[in-house]
Amino acid sequence: MVNLSRFFMGQADTCNHLMFVYDATDQRVLYVNAAYETMMHGTCANVNEEYPALLALLHPDDREYLVQYWQNWTKGRTTNEVEVRYLEPNRPQQWLSLTPSFQTSDDGHALLGGTIRNISTPKHYQENADLFNSRKNATLEILSHDLSSSFILIQQIAEFLREEMAARTDSRVPDMLNVLETTSQNSVGMIRNLINLEFLTSVNTDLKCDRVDIGPILRTPLEQLQSGQRLLGHQFSYTLPTEAVYVSLDVNKFTQVVINLVSNALKFTPDDGHVEVVIEALPETVRILVTDNGVGIPLNLQPFLFERFTKARRLGLRGEATTGLGLALCKNIVEWHHGTISVVSTEGVGTTFTVELPRIEVLEAVIASPRAIATE
């Protein structure tokens, strides 16, 4: 008969990932495989003496988060993978991913097992990709406003010239003005279609959330928008939290939500107006406010703003078109993140869009609560 225990122990001993079993009742490690020595630079025989010092190398912002995770894990209330940062001396920041398991032994001890993988390389790739996408999307938005405004101005000049000049009956000037108008209209349409396609493509991909500090994540696109003030023709400012605020976020999708809200603000704010983004840390949520002092939204249109193909869509102050999908998609993305989006607007005064997302410790407590109730 095949000895399955020996087979699986052999697999564990040759695995590149760290595997362990910890007795939470006696507070001691019962087993680690050989990967412990290569990953953590310790000695398997001394793991119980070494692991407190290793825990001290966890990123300070991750320790409080892990306390709550640990409480759920020791009661068998979570099977979710967790990612943490590990600050080994004289080495770049490392990312570790834990896949947990829980069992109760015959003598009633709580046994915590799991696999720890070093995910630093894919994590750094993902961070670089998110950074690139944030900069790209903000730059596209800046260029689209700048180019659209130029083409709309050309279109308006062509219309004015046709009305003002009396051309000879055999003149080709009216035809040339028609070409100028049509080309400008088509160019504006192509620019906005490009931006809309980029947004739609992002929305139609699977949600991939990571635990992130929202301030540094949003700083990149907001800095890009601020550096583009000259092209945008508006005053643009932003304020970030002074403390770390962690949320569960699909970085690419959510940064596009913020950029889309800023884009809408720019469309309906005069050239000398002001658009501001404020990110506030609240006890249980993070609040993102996008405020402008533009023309505002008519009261009768406000109930329909977040509908798909909404009848509340209207041309921007410079003739910018809209598909009527933007705010509906923003609402979907925010709700996928267990958040809310709302609007307050007064005609002639301005508009504020408010997005609230749960802080990750609150979100995970809510997600764990049905499981906790079931096991009580």
Tab-separated table of C-alpha atoms in Angstrom:
chain	number	residue	atom	x	y	z
A	1	MET	CA	0.000	0.000	0.000
A	2	VAL	CA	1.252	3.467	-0.880
A	3	ASN	CA	2.387	5.495	2.112
A	4	LEU	CA	0.655	8.811	1.347
A	5	SER	CA	2.112	10.586	4.372
A	6	ARG	CA	5.638	9.804	3.233
A	7	PHE	CA	4.740	10.827	-0.330
A	8	PHE	CA	3.384	14.235	0.698
A	9	MET	CA	6.200	14.865	3.160
A	10	GLY	CA	8.652	14.143	0.357
A	11	GLN	CA	6.853	16.658	-1.847
A	12	ALA	CA	6.880	19.255	0.909
A	13	ASP	CA	10.594	18.817	1.564
A	14	THR	CA	11.457	19.439	-2.095
A	15	CYS	CA	8.975	22.297	-2.635
A	16	ASN	CA	10.403	25.749	-3.403
A	17	HIS	CA	7.710	27.407	-1.307
A	18	LEU	CA	7.841	27.553	2.478
A	19	MET	CA	5.383	25.127	4.099
A	20	PHE	CA	4.722	25.039	7.825
A	21	VAL	CA	2.465	23.818	10.636
A	22	TYR	CA	2.053	25.933	13.776
A	23	ASP	CA	0.367	24.860	17.013
A	24	ALA	CA	-1.508	28.012	18.074
A	25	THR	CA	-2.447	26.448	21.392
A	26	ASP	CA	1.131	25.679	22.449
A	27	GLN	CA	2.507	28.614	20.408
A	28	ARG	CA	5.216	26.635	18.683
A	29	VAL	CA	6.140	25.626	15.151
A	30	LEU	CA	5.696	21.889	14.584
A	31	TYR	CA	7.100	21.714	11.063
A	32	VAL	CA	8.822	23.750	8.351
A	33	ASN	CA	10.199	22.396	5.095
A	34	ALA	CA	13.669	22.994	3.707
A	35	ALA	CA	12.510	26.099	1.791
A	36	TYR	CA	12.514	27.920	5.132
A	37	GLU	CA	16.308	28.019	5.042
A	38	THR	CA	16.533	29.418	1.491
A	39	MET	CA	13.617	31.863	1.765
A	40	MET	CA	14.064	33.142	5.311
A	41	HIS	CA	17.787	32.389	5.749
A	42	GLY	CA	17.157	30.505	8.989
A	43	THR	CA	17.738	26.981	10.236
A	44	CYS	CA	14.858	24.510	10.390
A	45	ALA	CA	16.013	23.077	13.715
A	46	ASN	CA	16.004	26.566	15.289
A	47	VAL	CA	12.752	27.876	13.778
A	48	ASN	CA	11.014	28.363	17.150
A	49	GLU	CA	13.861	30.560	18.372
A	50	GLU	CA	14.079	32.454	15.070
A	51	TYR	CA	10.515	33.191	14.013
A	52	PRO	CA	9.831	36.057	16.503
A	53	ALA	CA	12.729	38.007	14.963
A	54	LEU	CA	11.412	37.223	11.483
A	55	LEU	CA	7.952	38.559	12.398
A	56	ALA	CA	9.621	41.796	13.487
A	57	LEU	CA	10.782	42.293	9.889
A	58	LEU	CA	7.208	42.624	8.589
A	59	HIS	CA	6.333	46.076	7.255
A	60	PRO	CA	4.966	48.234	10.137
A	61	ASP	CA	1.775	49.040	8.198
A	62	ASP	CA	1.098	45.315	7.721
A	63	ARG	CA	1.400	44.273	11.357
A	64	GLU	CA	-1.877	45.794	12.587
A	65	TYR	CA	-3.646	44.355	9.552
A	66	LEU	CA	-2.221	40.900	10.339
A	67	VAL	CA	-3.450	41.065	13.942
A	68	GLN	CA	-7.060	41.029	12.706
A	69	TYR	CA	-6.211	38.376	10.119
A	70	TRP	CA	-4.581	36.245	12.818
A	71	GLN	CA	-7.670	36.465	15.033
A	72	ASN	CA	-9.857	35.139	12.234
A	73	TRP	CA	-7.324	32.501	11.197
A	74	THR	CA	-6.908	31.008	14.710
A	75	LYS	CA	-10.688	30.535	14.831
A	76	GLY	CA	-10.886	28.958	11.374
A	77	ARG	CA	-12.762	31.945	9.968
A	78	THR	CA	-10.634	32.710	6.925
A	79	THR	CA	-9.209	30.860	3.960
A	80	ASN	CA	-8.254	34.038	2.075
A	81	GLU	CA	-4.715	34.467	0.830
A	82	VAL	CA	-2.895	37.415	2.346
A	83	GLU	CA	0.010	39.419	0.934
A	84	VAL	CA	2.494	41.192	3.210
A	85	ARG	CA	5.715	43.151	2.825
A	86	TYR	CA	8.921	41.845	4.350
A	87	LEU	CA	11.814	44.209	5.115
A	88	GLU	CA	14.942	42.092	5.167
A	89	PRO	CA	18.105	44.112	5.939
A	90	ASN	CA	20.225	45.166	2.948
A	91	ARG	CA	17.695	43.799	0.458
A	92	PRO	CA	14.856	45.396	-1.547
A	93	GLN	CA	11.374	45.133	-0.058
A	94	GLN	CA	10.024	41.603	-0.479
A	95	TRP	CA	6.396	40.542	-0.973
A	96	LEU	CA	5.211	37.285	0.621
A	97	SER	CA	1.897	35.560	-0.070
A	98	LEU	CA	0.384	33.239	2.544
A	99	THR	CA	-2.194	30.559	1.675
A	100	PRO	CA	-3.635	29.500	5.059
A	101	SER	CA	-5.273	26.336	6.362
A	102	PHE	CA	-6.773	25.430	9.747
A	103	GLN	CA	-7.425	22.183	11.579
A	104	THR	CA	-8.249	21.110	15.100
A	105	SER	CA	-6.137	18.210	16.364
A	106	ASP	CA	-7.528	15.216	18.228
A	107	ASP	CA	-6.465	16.787	21.530
A	108	GLY	CA	-8.232	20.091	20.682
A	109	HIS	CA	-5.212	22.127	19.620
A	110	ALA	CA	-5.660	24.743	16.882
A	111	LEU	CA	-3.236	23.885	14.072
A	112	LEU	CA	-2.400	26.565	11.539
A	113	GLY	CA	-0.786	25.420	8.337
A	114	GLY	CA	0.051	27.124	5.128
A	115	THR	CA	2.272	27.864	2.191
A	116	ILE	CA	4.325	31.040	1.868
A	117	ARG	CA	5.447	32.127	-1.593
A	118	ASN	CA	7.798	34.933	-2.510
A	119	ILE	CA	5.808	37.002	-5.034
A	120	SER	CA	8.168	39.978	-5.183
A	121	THR	CA	8.904	39.724	-8.911
A	122	PRO	CA	5.280	39.587	-10.184
A	123	LYS	CA	4.308	42.189	-7.579
A	124	HIS	CA	6.946	44.633	-8.831
A	125	TYR	CA	5.840	43.974	-12.426
A	126	GLN	CA	2.237	44.711	-11.433
A	127	GLU	CA	3.208	47.914	-9.608
A	128	ASN	CA	5.143	49.115	-12.656
A	129	ALA	CA	2.229	48.232	-14.954
A	130	ASP	CA	-0.231	50.101	-12.714
A	131	LEU	CA	2.095	53.105	-12.614
A	132	PHE	CA	2.408	53.102	-16.408
A	133	ASN	CA	-1.355	52.764	-16.910
A	134	SER	CA	-2.081	55.591	-14.465
A	135	ARG	CA	0.304	57.941	-16.245
A	136	LYS	CA	-0.938	56.862	-19.674
A	137	ASN	CA	-4.619	57.365	-18.829
A	138	ALA	CA	-4.017	60.786	-17.256
A	139	THR	CA	-1.874	61.868	-20.235
A	140	LEU	CA	-4.512	60.682	-22.711
A	141	GLU	CA	-7.159	62.670	-20.854
A	142	ILE	CA	-5.007	65.818	-20.907
A	143	LEU	CA	-4.225	65.461	-24.616
A	144	SER	CA	-7.836	64.682	-25.489
A	145	HIS	CA	-9.022	67.904	-23.844
A	146	ASP	CA	-6.259	69.935	-25.447
A	147	LEU	CA	-6.712	68.494	-28.945
A	148	SER	CA	-10.499	68.509	-28.734
A	149	SER	CA	-10.484	72.168	-27.721
A	150	SER	CA	-8.246	73.021	-30.688
A	151	PHE	CA	-10.431	71.212	-33.212
A	152	ILE	CA	-13.613	72.671	-31.728
A	153	LEU	CA	-12.081	76.158	-32.046
A	154	ILE	CA	-11.243	75.464	-35.713
A	155	GLN	CA	-14.807	74.292	-36.270
A	156	GLN	CA	-16.230	77.425	-34.661
A	157	ILE	CA	-13.946	79.694	-36.740
A	158	ALA	CA	-15.045	77.898	-39.928
A	159	GLU	CA	-18.707	78.441	-38.997
A	160	PHE	CA	-18.044	82.118	-38.259
A	161	LEU	CA	-16.209	82.646	-41.550
A	162	ARG	CA	-19.032	81.079	-43.544
A	163	GLU	CA	-21.540	83.413	-41.917
A	164	GLU	CA	-19.366	86.537	-42.271
A	165	MET	CA	-17.890	86.288	-45.742
A	166	ALA	CA	-19.742	86.698	-49.018
A	167	ALA	CA	-18.074	84.310	-51.438
A	168	ARG	CA	-18.456	84.442	-55.218
A	169	THR	CA	-20.822	81.925	-56.708
A	170	ASP	CA	-17.905	80.098	-58.318
A	171	SER	CA	-15.746	80.202	-55.187
A	172	ARG	CA	-14.502	77.015	-53.583
A	173	VAL	CA	-14.245	78.690	-50.172
A	174	PRO	CA	-17.617	77.381	-48.854
A	175	ASP	CA	-16.616	73.828	-49.777
A	176	MET	CA	-13.248	74.254	-48.096
A	177	LEU	CA	-14.931	75.567	-44.946
A	178	ASN	CA	-17.262	72.561	-45.002
A	179	VAL	CA	-14.258	70.248	-45.176
A	180	LEU	CA	-12.633	72.132	-42.292
A	181	GLU	CA	-15.767	71.807	-40.163
A	182	THR	CA	-16.305	68.132	-40.965
A	183	THR	CA	-12.666	67.259	-40.361
A	184	SER	CA	-12.722	69.032	-37.010
A	185	GLN	CA	-15.932	67.282	-35.957
A	186	ASN	CA	-14.575	63.880	-36.977
A	187	SER	CA	-11.287	64.515	-35.202
A	188	VAL	CA	-13.037	65.407	-31.956
A	189	GLY	CA	-15.147	62.255	-32.297
A	190	MET	CA	-12.104	60.049	-32.877
A	191	ILE	CA	-10.280	61.507	-29.876
A	192	ARG	CA	-13.215	60.934	-27.526
A	193	ASN	CA	-13.833	57.460	-28.980
A	194	LEU	CA	-10.232	56.571	-28.170
A	195	ILE	CA	-10.668	57.621	-24.545
A	196	ASN	CA	-14.040	55.872	-24.257
A	197	LEU	CA	-12.629	52.682	-25.780
A	198	GLU	CA	-9.766	52.713	-23.288
A	199	PHE	CA	-12.234	53.057	-20.415
A	200	LEU	CA	-14.584	50.359	-21.756
A	201	THR	CA	-11.706	47.936	-22.338
A	202	SER	CA	-10.589	48.340	-18.751
A	203	VAL	CA	-14.098	47.837	-17.371
A	204	ASN	CA	-14.580	44.607	-19.328
A	205	THR	CA	-11.564	42.890	-17.745
A	206	ASP	CA	-11.770	40.876	-14.537
A	207	LEU	CA	-11.487	42.742	-11.257
A	208	LYS	CA	-8.059	42.217	-9.651
A	209	CYS	CA	-7.904	43.802	-6.234
A	210	ASP	CA	-4.829	44.294	-4.075
A	211	ARG	CA	-4.384	45.791	-0.640
A	212	VAL	CA	-2.894	49.238	-1.366
A	213	ASP	CA	-2.299	52.579	0.311
A	214	ILE	CA	-4.648	54.772	-1.723
A	215	GLY	CA	-2.700	58.044	-1.343
A	216	PRO	CA	0.484	57.022	-3.189
A	217	ILE	CA	-1.584	55.094	-5.753
A	218	LEU	CA	-3.635	58.146	-6.774
A	219	ARG	CA	-0.743	60.594	-6.490
A	220	THR	CA	0.641	59.562	-9.902
A	221	PRO	CA	-2.420	60.340	-12.072
A	222	LEU	CA	-3.245	63.441	-10.017
A	223	GLU	CA	0.308	64.761	-10.455
A	224	GLN	CA	-0.030	64.162	-14.207
A	225	LEU	CA	-3.284	66.120	-14.312
A	226	GLN	CA	-1.779	68.932	-12.276
A	227	SER	CA	1.265	69.135	-14.561
A	228	GLY	CA	-1.157	69.416	-17.497
A	229	GLN	CA	-2.906	72.513	-16.106
A	230	ARG	CA	-1.454	74.682	-18.872
A	231	LEU	CA	-2.959	72.437	-21.553
A	232	LEU	CA	-6.232	71.928	-19.699
A	233	GLY	CA	-6.716	75.670	-19.182
A	234	HIS	CA	-7.961	75.191	-15.625
A	235	GLN	CA	-6.634	75.416	-12.110
A	236	PHE	CA	-6.308	71.899	-10.767
A	237	SER	CA	-5.294	70.881	-7.243
A	238	TYR	CA	-5.412	67.795	-5.063
A	239	THR	CA	-4.990	66.845	-1.397
A	240	LEU	CA	-3.898	63.420	-0.143
A	241	PRO	CA	-4.219	61.876	3.340
A	242	THR	CA	-1.324	62.468	5.712
A	243	GLU	CA	-1.592	58.876	7.005
A	244	ALA	CA	-1.527	55.519	5.225
A	245	VAL	CA	-5.060	54.428	4.275
A	246	TYR	CA	-5.354	50.870	2.997
A	247	VAL	CA	-8.172	49.710	0.737
A	248	SER	CA	-8.821	46.737	-1.530
A	249	LEU	CA	-8.408	48.185	-5.015
A	250	ASP	CA	-8.171	47.267	-8.673
A	251	VAL	CA	-5.686	50.063	-9.277
A	252	ASN	CA	-6.153	50.398	-13.048
A	253	LYS	CA	-9.955	50.458	-12.954
A	254	PHE	CA	-10.246	52.780	-9.980
A	255	THR	CA	-7.730	55.353	-11.218
A	256	GLN	CA	-9.778	55.546	-14.416
A	257	VAL	CA	-12.871	56.286	-12.313
A	258	VAL	CA	-11.071	59.245	-10.707
A	259	ILE	CA	-9.770	60.445	-14.086
A	260	ASN	CA	-13.263	60.140	-15.577
A	261	LEU	CA	-14.773	62.226	-12.777
A	262	VAL	CA	-12.068	64.871	-13.253
A	263	SER	CA	-12.705	64.799	-17.016
A	264	ASN	CA	-16.421	65.466	-16.457
A	265	ALA	CA	-15.569	68.343	-14.130
A	266	LEU	CA	-13.295	69.876	-16.770
A	267	LYS	CA	-15.989	69.599	-19.457
A	268	PHE	CA	-18.429	71.711	-17.478
A	269	THR	CA	-16.028	74.211	-15.900
A	270	PRO	CA	-15.069	77.467	-17.688
A	271	ASP	CA	-11.424	77.982	-18.651
A	272	ASP	CA	-10.709	80.152	-15.598
A	273	GLY	CA	-12.431	77.702	-13.246
A	274	HIS	CA	-11.043	75.396	-10.593
A	275	VAL	CA	-11.216	71.602	-10.217
A	276	GLU	CA	-10.088	69.952	-6.985
A	277	VAL	CA	-9.668	66.368	-5.767
A	278	VAL	CA	-9.600	65.783	-2.001
A	279	ILE	CA	-8.952	62.364	-0.448
A	280	GLU	CA	-9.949	62.117	3.208
A	281	ALA	CA	-9.260	59.338	5.709
A	282	LEU	CA	-12.329	58.605	7.843
A	283	PRO	CA	-12.531	56.039	10.679
A	284	GLU	CA	-14.153	53.333	8.526
A	285	THR	CA	-13.874	54.636	4.958
A	286	VAL	CA	-11.793	56.709	2.609
A	287	ARG	CA	-13.640	59.554	0.886
A	288	ILE	CA	-12.705	60.962	-2.524
A	289	LEU	CA	-14.242	64.336	-3.427
A	290	VAL	CA	-14.060	65.717	-6.975
A	291	THR	CA	-15.255	69.333	-6.843
A	292	ASP	CA	-15.566	72.047	-9.485
A	293	ASN	CA	-16.987	75.576	-9.655
A	294	GLY	CA	-18.484	75.034	-13.092
A	295	VAL	CA	-21.969	75.451	-14.521
A	296	GLY	CA	-23.498	72.700	-12.385
A	297	ILE	CA	-26.068	70.041	-13.275
A	298	PRO	CA	-29.745	70.932	-13.730
A	299	LEU	CA	-31.825	69.539	-10.878
A	300	ASN	CA	-34.160	67.635	-13.216
A	301	LEU	CA	-31.214	65.693	-14.722
A	302	GLN	CA	-29.516	64.675	-11.473
A	303	PRO	CA	-31.685	61.547	-10.774
A	304	PHE	CA	-30.598	60.051	-14.126
A	305	LEU	CA	-26.842	60.704	-14.010
A	306	PHE	CA	-25.783	57.137	-13.206
A	307	GLU	CA	-28.069	55.390	-15.710
A	308	ARG	CA	-26.607	53.667	-18.768
A	309	PHE	CA	-27.156	55.801	-21.890
A	310	THR	CA	-28.649	58.377	-19.580
A	311	LYS	CA	-30.892	61.122	-20.867
A	312	ALA	CA	-28.873	63.434	-18.612
A	313	ARG	CA	-25.975	63.468	-21.101
A	314	ARG	CA	-25.204	66.835	-22.653
A	315	LEU	CA	-22.430	68.532	-24.586
A	316	GLY	CA	-19.546	70.024	-22.648
A	317	LEU	CA	-18.910	73.764	-22.623
A	318	ARG	CA	-16.518	73.364	-25.587
A	319	GLY	CA	-18.761	71.008	-27.507
A	320	GLU	CA	-17.363	67.754	-26.054
A	321	ALA	CA	-19.685	64.842	-26.779
A	322	THR	CA	-20.551	62.028	-24.361
A	323	THR	CA	-21.764	58.450	-24.756
A	324	GLY	CA	-23.852	58.545	-21.583
A	325	LEU	CA	-21.943	55.519	-20.256
A	326	GLY	CA	-19.150	57.122	-18.224
A	327	LEU	CA	-20.877	57.732	-14.891
A	328	ALA	CA	-22.813	54.445	-15.103
A	329	LEU	CA	-19.537	52.562	-15.508
A	330	CYS	CA	-17.958	54.578	-12.694
A	331	LYS	CA	-20.864	53.564	-10.445
A	332	ASN	CA	-20.410	49.893	-11.387
A	333	ILE	CA	-16.676	49.963	-10.636
A	334	VAL	CA	-17.182	51.746	-7.301
A	335	GLU	CA	-19.849	49.223	-6.266
A	336	TRP	CA	-17.574	46.332	-7.286
A	337	HIS	CA	-15.227	47.775	-4.654
A	338	HIS	CA	-18.099	47.731	-2.074
A	339	GLY	CA	-18.223	51.539	-2.220
A	340	THR	CA	-20.740	54.275	-2.976
A	341	ILE	CA	-20.819	57.258	-5.339
A	342	SER	CA	-23.062	60.311	-5.051
A	343	VAL	CA	-23.362	63.833	-6.413
A	344	VAL	CA	-24.360	67.274	-5.103
A	345	SER	CA	-24.715	70.072	-7.645
A	346	THR	CA	-26.146	73.566	-7.914
A	347	GLU	CA	-26.544	75.332	-11.259
A	348	GLY	CA	-24.168	78.251	-11.573
A	349	VAL	CA	-22.224	77.213	-8.463
A	350	GLY	CA	-20.603	73.862	-9.200
A	351	THR	CA	-20.638	70.121	-8.610
A	352	THR	CA	-19.121	67.665	-6.154
A	353	PHE	CA	-18.932	63.934	-6.789
A	354	THR	CA	-18.244	61.861	-3.660
A	355	VAL	CA	-16.862	58.333	-3.672
A	356	GLU	CA	-16.528	56.360	-0.440
A	357	LEU	CA	-14.668	53.058	-0.132
A	358	PRO	CA	-14.399	50.884	2.988
A	359	ARG	CA	-10.986	50.698	4.609
A	360	ILE	CA	-9.692	47.170	4.190
A	361	GLU	CA	-9.930	46.228	7.861
A	362	VAL	CA	-13.638	47.190	7.833
A	363	LEU	CA	-14.266	45.405	4.532
A	364	GLU	CA	-12.666	42.162	5.686
A	365	ALA	CA	-14.537	42.266	8.990
A	366	VAL	CA	-17.818	42.548	7.070
A	367	ILE	CA	-16.852	39.745	4.676
A	368	ALA	CA	-15.789	37.514	7.567
A	369	SER	CA	-18.843	38.200	9.737
A	370	PRO	CA	-21.279	35.723	8.078
A	371	ARG	CA	-18.618	33.019	8.377
A	372	ALA	CA	-18.006	34.030	11.990
A	373	ILE	CA	-21.702	33.905	12.834
A	374	ALA	CA	-22.008	30.470	11.222
A	375	THR	CA	-19.192	29.107	13.387
A	376	GLU	CA	-20.295	30.638	16.676
